[in-house]
């Protein structure tokens, strides 16, 4: 069960901090998350072939299933810098481990922001030397951490959930370059449940697949995407299936938060593909629709342009759909407005009503593509002039 | 050799017309191209699985390799309307054949514009009844035809070329929903060369593959894309390889014209992928870069954000590129500014100079991805607020 609490509810045994070290401006840009003890850990990362140095180092550290701390900065992603980048990511772990008196292998590094600029290590060093002054187990500390990982996000993001005696807290950042593949943006999750990492890892993977892997802002895949889950075991054992359900809901809520706060976004699109004859068919059709610039702009303008859905369904060459079986359903259950080719032929489509439904902040659309029994849900967003503003002059 | 003449130079034996029939507004919306005699014909169409009715009928008529006329309207695409759409496309051919005293199978129908609205057949009928008054072999008639097929294009497009004794003339429209697969937008080509359709068909396919199939405006694939080439043989036999070269150049010039006049476009991007170890690798990397919204917006703002290229190269999962071998080269031969990870590490990249090169109307970029010997060139465009303006309220 999700509780979108404000402020965030801390989880026992985890401390947080966020501060400014002056990497680019005066906003918070450096954060640390530290557990009081070694944790079972699970992590998934971007599938991008040229990942950032922190992803390379993080993959190695997380592979042992044990982590105790996360050190992260925003405003500079430490990507595309070869050996120098790797050395810097390792230094971040070593310095943090020294400050916390733990092993460097138990620290996961993470960086987000501009790609291709070297990390100002003197400033990172300053941040790490301040850990003792800032680290705390309060709502304010969590909020400061959530702010410190933001780039073009307009607000910090966190979600709480519980599962039996255990609590879950997740913090995330997103905003652009979002078309996850096996992972997403940055998302740091903690729990006091007691679960082994061999169970936690496939569980996190499943949760990511139907949450962060079902959203898209702009079809681009970040080089830094990372989702990490730390479990310190302080609340004892939990029912695994209840815990997984809570984890999925938490991830889905965070994923939707990310889309809604995407660059220039004015609308959340919830798209369901139904009637597909395979999961792959539903996935490919869903991605084609949710990523189509022509559909994104039409929804931005609340333009009931059904033809663009026909186009986007038709451009998935591997999975042909018959026009007679293609049906669009706009709106929630009790208000659904249907469009199909038969209704169009007979001039029975209520375009005015569809235009009203498209004008909402959350636009719900179901696309039936046949009589198969595979259904998948996706979350995406409209494409507005705000996206151009955010991205035309990002580094200058 | 291409001659971008203004006005267009007509080719002997072909007549053209363009007029307004009031489908949507007062601009020209109906055109006919008719040959004095049966022509060898070649045609390629969209790969979209839900093509418009004119594509279905046109495929059948063109399959015999003989055509004599083309009837086309803009402002309404006749797509997604099932049986009714097919009947209307066939009627267009029958009525045109009757007016020209030829067989309906020798007429290729074509429609472009909004998807999912029925074609106003009474207005089409009016247009066809006027054929006798308008059809002509003059520059003005060609220009009227070129205007009649426009949708959101800002100007009509044509190109001339010659090959030995023969002439070539091509007319095209594009503007949006452009990510061709086996074909493109609408493009009607005529020549007085004498070439059999069995030679013409594979030749057109090859020309399309390295022209219209190498451009992208917005990743969306139209349901109506059609390229047709009619050869009436009046100039006699030609050297086939010279003719093919002229055809390729003509198609590439038209393709670039389409991109430059894309919706909201302010810049033409000429992208070359070099050093790929296969043609598929070059193609996939090129498409990933030329279609990335983050690269398109960065170039729009002349932002020297090299990191976004790293991201776009890395998101082609099937073809990993080593960061050490990735190199960007901005500008023409004598002015090239290079970026690679080594230069970034050593702080030797001249971002100011790259920013200047990105501020041009035509932006030339070479991306070296390894030491292979496959090279491919692509043409794309920036993403601006104009694209949003054009597409947020298209049907309303």
mmCIF file of C-alpha atoms in Angstrom, chain B residues 203-338:
data_model
loop_
_atom_site.group_PDB
_atom_site.id
_atom_site.type_symbol
_atom_site.label_atom_id
_atom_site.label_comp_id
_atom_site.label_asym_id
_atom_site.label_seq_id
_atom_site.Cartn_x
_atom_site.Cartn_y
_atom_site.Cartn_z
ATOM 1 C CA UNK B 203 16.820 0.721 -59.860
ATOM 2 C CA UNK B 204 14.188 2.903 -58.155
ATOM 3 C CA UNK B 205 14.416 0.765 -55.026
ATOM 4 C CA UNK B 206 18.207 1.278 -54.886
ATOM 5 C CA UNK B 207 17.839 5.034 -55.412
ATOM 6 C CA UNK B 208 15.140 5.315 -52.729
ATOM 7 C CA UNK B 209 17.273 3.342 -50.267
ATOM 8 C CA UNK B 210 20.078 5.902 -50.293
ATOM 9 C CA UNK B 211 17.911 9.016 -50.576
ATOM 10 C CA UNK B 212 14.367 9.017 -49.177
ATOM 11 C CA UNK B 213 15.247 6.099 -46.897
ATOM 12 C CA UNK B 214 18.145 8.057 -45.374
ATOM 13 C CA UNK B 215 16.133 10.983 -44.077
ATOM 14 C CA UNK B 216 14.104 11.506 -40.947
ATOM 15 C CA UNK B 217 12.019 14.320 -39.611
ATOM 16 C CA UNK B 218 10.216 12.813 -36.635
ATOM 17 C CA UNK B 219 10.586 8.987 -36.522
ATOM 18 C CA UNK B 220 6.957 8.522 -37.515
ATOM 19 C CA UNK B 221 6.172 6.449 -40.609
ATOM 20 C CA UNK B 222 3.392 7.648 -42.865
ATOM 21 C CA UNK B 223 0.603 5.355 -43.994
ATOM 22 C CA UNK B 224 0.625 6.931 -47.461
ATOM 23 C CA UNK B 225 4.285 7.050 -48.540
ATOM 24 C CA UNK B 226 4.605 6.491 -52.277
ATOM 25 C CA UNK B 227 7.360 6.986 -54.853
ATOM 26 C CA UNK B 228 6.441 6.369 -58.503
ATOM 27 C CA UNK B 229 8.578 6.625 -61.612
ATOM 28 C CA UNK B 230 7.057 6.676 -65.124
ATOM 29 C CA UNK B 231 9.224 6.268 -68.233
ATOM 30 C CA UNK B 232 7.559 6.931 -71.607
ATOM 31 C CA UNK B 233 10.551 6.012 -73.800
ATOM 32 C CA UNK B 234 10.226 9.019 -76.143
ATOM 33 C CA UNK B 235 13.941 9.947 -75.873
ATOM 34 C CA UNK B 236 15.046 6.408 -76.693
ATOM 35 C CA UNK B 237 17.537 4.162 -74.931
ATOM 36 C CA UNK B 238 19.972 5.522 -72.336
ATOM 37 C CA UNK B 239 23.104 4.316 -70.595
ATOM 38 C CA UNK B 240 21.538 2.622 -67.613
ATOM 39 C CA UNK B 241 24.305 3.356 -65.167
ATOM 40 C CA UNK B 242 24.372 7.077 -66.080
ATOM 41 C CA UNK B 243 20.619 7.175 -65.766
ATOM 42 C CA UNK B 244 20.728 5.501 -62.361
ATOM 43 C CA UNK B 245 23.298 8.017 -61.146
ATOM 44 C CA UNK B 246 21.068 10.910 -62.246
ATOM 45 C CA UNK B 247 18.061 9.283 -60.620
ATOM 46 C CA UNK B 248 19.972 8.871 -57.331
ATOM 47 C CA UNK B 249 21.090 12.502 -57.349
ATOM 48 C CA UNK B 250 17.585 13.691 -58.173
ATOM 49 C CA UNK B 251 16.111 11.623 -55.330
ATOM 50 C CA UNK B 252 18.782 12.811 -52.867
ATOM 51 C CA UNK B 253 18.138 16.456 -53.757
ATOM 52 C CA UNK B 254 14.381 15.996 -53.350
ATOM 53 C CA UNK B 255 14.949 14.140 -50.067
ATOM 54 C CA UNK B 256 17.044 17.015 -48.708
ATOM 55 C CA UNK B 257 14.405 19.505 -49.905
ATOM 56 C CA UNK B 258 11.834 17.560 -47.872
ATOM 57 C CA UNK B 259 13.912 17.616 -44.691
ATOM 58 C CA UNK B 260 14.736 21.304 -45.003
ATOM 59 C CA UNK B 261 11.038 22.072 -45.329
ATOM 60 C CA UNK B 262 10.027 19.744 -42.466
ATOM 61 C CA UNK B 263 7.618 20.941 -39.806
ATOM 62 C CA UNK B 264 9.291 23.626 -37.725
ATOM 63 C CA UNK B 265 12.717 22.835 -39.193
ATOM 64 C CA UNK B 266 15.378 25.538 -38.961
ATOM 65 C CA UNK B 267 18.444 23.423 -39.778
ATOM 66 C CA UNK B 268 19.452 20.589 -42.107
ATOM 67 C CA UNK B 269 21.713 18.014 -40.454
ATOM 68 C CA UNK B 270 24.000 16.000 -42.724
ATOM 69 C CA UNK B 271 25.273 13.078 -40.679
ATOM 70 C CA UNK B 272 27.877 10.583 -41.818
ATOM 71 C CA UNK B 273 28.598 7.422 -39.859
ATOM 72 C CA UNK B 274 32.051 6.062 -40.696
ATOM 73 C CA UNK B 275 34.195 3.199 -39.441
ATOM 74 C CA UNK B 276 31.243 0.853 -38.937
ATOM 75 C CA UNK B 277 31.905 -2.853 -39.261
ATOM 76 C CA UNK B 278 28.671 -3.468 -41.186
ATOM 77 C CA UNK B 279 26.090 -1.522 -43.116
ATOM 78 C CA UNK B 280 23.453 -2.476 -40.526
ATOM 79 C CA UNK B 281 25.660 -1.071 -37.766
ATOM 80 C CA UNK B 282 26.039 2.233 -39.651
ATOM 81 C CA UNK B 283 22.303 2.361 -40.362
ATOM 82 C CA UNK B 284 21.209 1.705 -36.788
ATOM 83 C CA UNK B 285 23.689 4.160 -35.280
ATOM 84 C CA UNK B 286 22.766 6.808 -37.851
ATOM 85 C CA UNK B 287 19.041 6.451 -37.168
ATOM 86 C CA UNK B 288 19.610 6.556 -33.408
ATOM 87 C CA UNK B 289 21.539 9.826 -33.683
ATOM 88 C CA UNK B 290 19.422 11.550 -36.330
ATOM 89 C CA UNK B 291 16.211 10.667 -34.453
ATOM 90 C CA UNK B 292 17.307 11.515 -30.902
ATOM 91 C CA UNK B 293 15.136 14.351 -29.567
ATOM 92 C CA UNK B 294 17.994 15.397 -27.282
ATOM 93 C CA UNK B 295 20.457 15.710 -30.181
ATOM 94 C CA UNK B 296 17.859 17.461 -32.354
ATOM 95 C CA UNK B 297 17.136 20.031 -29.649
ATOM 96 C CA UNK B 298 20.839 20.513 -28.849
ATOM 97 C CA UNK B 299 21.572 21.249 -32.526
ATOM 98 C CA UNK B 300 18.552 23.563 -32.612
ATOM 99 C CA UNK B 301 20.181 25.577 -29.827
ATOM 100 C CA UNK B 302 23.738 25.142 -31.248
ATOM 101 C CA UNK B 303 24.658 23.519 -27.936
ATOM 102 C CA UNK B 304 27.982 21.614 -28.247
ATOM 103 C CA UNK B 305 26.637 18.807 -26.060
ATOM 104 C CA UNK B 306 28.866 15.927 -27.223
ATOM 105 C CA UNK B 307 27.626 13.730 -24.394
ATOM 106 C CA UNK B 308 24.273 13.296 -26.092
ATOM 107 C CA UNK B 309 26.041 11.627 -29.024
ATOM 108 C CA UNK B 310 27.672 9.221 -26.566
ATOM 109 C CA UNK B 311 24.202 8.454 -25.229
ATOM 110 C CA UNK B 312 22.655 7.936 -28.695
ATOM 111 C CA UNK B 313 25.522 5.700 -29.850
ATOM 112 C CA UNK B 314 25.272 3.670 -26.651
ATOM 113 C CA UNK B 315 21.547 3.060 -26.920
ATOM 114 C CA UNK B 316 21.976 0.895 -30.035
ATOM 115 C CA UNK B 317 22.296 -2.211 -27.898
ATOM 116 C CA UNK B 318 23.101 -4.619 -30.749
ATOM 117 C CA UNK B 319 26.140 -2.694 -31.931
ATOM 118 C CA UNK B 320 28.468 -1.730 -29.087
ATOM 119 C CA UNK B 321 31.025 0.966 -29.843
ATOM 120 C CA UNK B 322 34.175 1.396 -27.783
ATOM 121 C CA UNK B 323 34.441 4.839 -26.189
ATOM 122 C CA UNK B 324 38.151 5.003 -27.162
ATOM 123 C CA UNK B 325 37.159 4.583 -30.823
ATOM 124 C CA UNK B 326 34.249 7.030 -30.821
ATOM 125 C CA UNK B 327 35.061 10.349 -32.455
ATOM 126 C CA UNK B 328 32.911 13.277 -33.559
ATOM 127 C CA UNK B 329 33.995 15.563 -36.387
ATOM 128 C CA UNK B 330 32.046 18.799 -36.799
ATOM 129 C CA UNK B 331 32.180 20.952 -39.969
ATOM 130 C CA UNK B 332 33.543 20.618 -43.494
ATOM 131 C CA UNK B 333 36.933 19.164 -44.476
ATOM 132 C CA UNK B 334 39.139 22.197 -43.930
ATOM 133 C CA UNK B 335 37.531 23.310 -40.682
ATOM 134 C CA UNK B 336 36.848 20.059 -38.861
ATOM 135 C CA UNK B 337 36.659 20.238 -35.069
ATOM 136 C CA UNK B 338 37.234 16.874 -33.414
#
